[in-house]
């Protein structure tokens, strides 16, 4: 059984942060852009926005990302 999509997204974002592709303070692409990207990356015809929101929400709760109302989602500077 493969890993759920939201966990695959979390793993990919973590890998990008660890590789320095998305450093602290970096703004993530928009929800629409991420959905289109992960549809291809995960080889799925559809990806529910709620799946992406779940992954991002989990990472915000863990302090790995931070959301700013009206501005977007950013890689966190570190644990707060």
Short mmCIF file of C-alpha atoms in Angstrom, two decimals:
data_model
loop_
_atom_site.label_atom_id
_atom_site.label_comp_id
_atom_site.label_asym_id
_atom_site.label_seq_id
_atom_site.Cartn_x
_atom_site.Cartn_y
_atom_site.Cartn_z
CA UNK A 1 0.00 0.00 0.00
CA UNK A 2 1.39 3.38 -0.93
CA UNK A 3 1.69 6.36 1.38
CA UNK A 4 -1.34 8.71 1.45
CA UNK A 5 -1.04 11.72 -0.85
CA UNK A 6 -0.89 14.24 1.99
CA UNK A 7 2.09 12.40 3.50
CA UNK A 8 3.83 12.30 0.12
CA UNK A 9 3.34 16.06 -0.17
CA UNK A 10 4.72 16.64 3.34
CA UNK A 11 7.74 14.46 2.53
CA UNK A 12 8.38 16.34 -0.72
CA UNK A 13 8.15 19.76 0.94
CA UNK A 14 10.49 18.62 3.71
CA UNK A 15 12.97 17.35 1.10
CA UNK A 16 12.89 20.68 -0.75
CA UNK A 17 13.50 22.57 2.48
CA UNK A 18 16.34 20.22 3.50
CA UNK A 19 17.95 20.57 0.06
CA UNK A 20 17.84 24.37 0.34
CA UNK A 21 15.49 24.70 -2.63
CA UNK A 22 12.95 26.35 -0.32
CA UNK A 23 15.00 28.05 2.45
CA UNK A 24 13.54 29.63 5.61
CA UNK A 25 11.33 32.57 4.70
CA UNK A 26 10.65 31.25 1.18
CA UNK A 27 7.06 31.68 0.01
CA UNK A 28 5.50 28.48 -1.27
CA UNK A 29 3.75 28.52 -4.64
CA UNK A 30 0.00 29.18 -4.61
CA UNK A 31 -2.46 26.42 -3.77
CA UNK A 32 -3.50 26.16 -7.42
CA UNK A 33 0.13 25.86 -8.56
CA UNK A 34 0.90 23.23 -5.93
CA UNK A 35 -2.18 21.20 -6.84
CA UNK A 36 -1.20 21.15 -10.51
CA UNK A 37 2.41 20.29 -9.63
CA UNK A 38 1.49 17.43 -7.30
CA UNK A 39 -1.07 16.00 -9.75
CA UNK A 40 1.88 15.34 -12.06
CA UNK A 41 4.37 14.47 -9.32
CA UNK A 42 2.02 11.96 -7.67
CA UNK A 43 0.76 10.67 -11.04
CA UNK A 44 -2.89 11.23 -10.24
CA UNK A 45 -5.59 12.69 -12.47
CA UNK A 46 -7.04 14.66 -9.58
CA UNK A 47 -5.85 16.01 -6.28
CA UNK A 48 -8.40 17.47 -3.90
CA UNK A 49 -7.56 20.91 -2.53
CA UNK A 50 -8.41 19.50 0.91
CA UNK A 51 -5.52 17.02 0.58
CA UNK A 52 -3.07 19.84 -0.02
CA UNK A 53 -4.60 21.92 2.78
CA UNK A 54 -4.27 18.94 5.12
CA UNK A 55 -0.56 18.57 4.32
CA UNK A 56 0.13 22.30 4.68
CA UNK A 57 -1.98 22.52 7.85
CA UNK A 58 -0.07 19.67 9.44
CA UNK A 59 3.25 21.33 8.67
CA UNK A 60 1.99 24.64 10.09
CA UNK A 61 0.91 22.85 13.30
CA UNK A 62 4.37 21.29 13.54
CA UNK A 63 6.01 24.70 13.08
CA UNK A 64 7.68 23.78 9.79
CA UNK A 65 5.63 26.28 7.77
CA UNK A 66 3.82 29.47 8.71
CA UNK A 67 0.77 30.97 7.11
CA UNK A 68 0.19 34.70 6.84
CA UNK A 69 -3.38 35.74 6.12
CA UNK A 70 -3.60 37.27 2.67
CA UNK A 71 0.11 36.74 1.96
CA UNK A 72 0.55 32.99 1.64
CA UNK A 73 2.48 30.16 3.25
CA UNK A 74 6.18 30.43 4.06
CA UNK A 75 8.91 28.09 5.25
CA UNK A 76 9.33 28.74 8.96
CA UNK A 77 12.56 30.19 10.28
CA UNK A 78 12.69 27.51 12.96
CA UNK A 79 10.77 26.30 15.99
CA UNK A 80 8.97 29.08 17.77
#
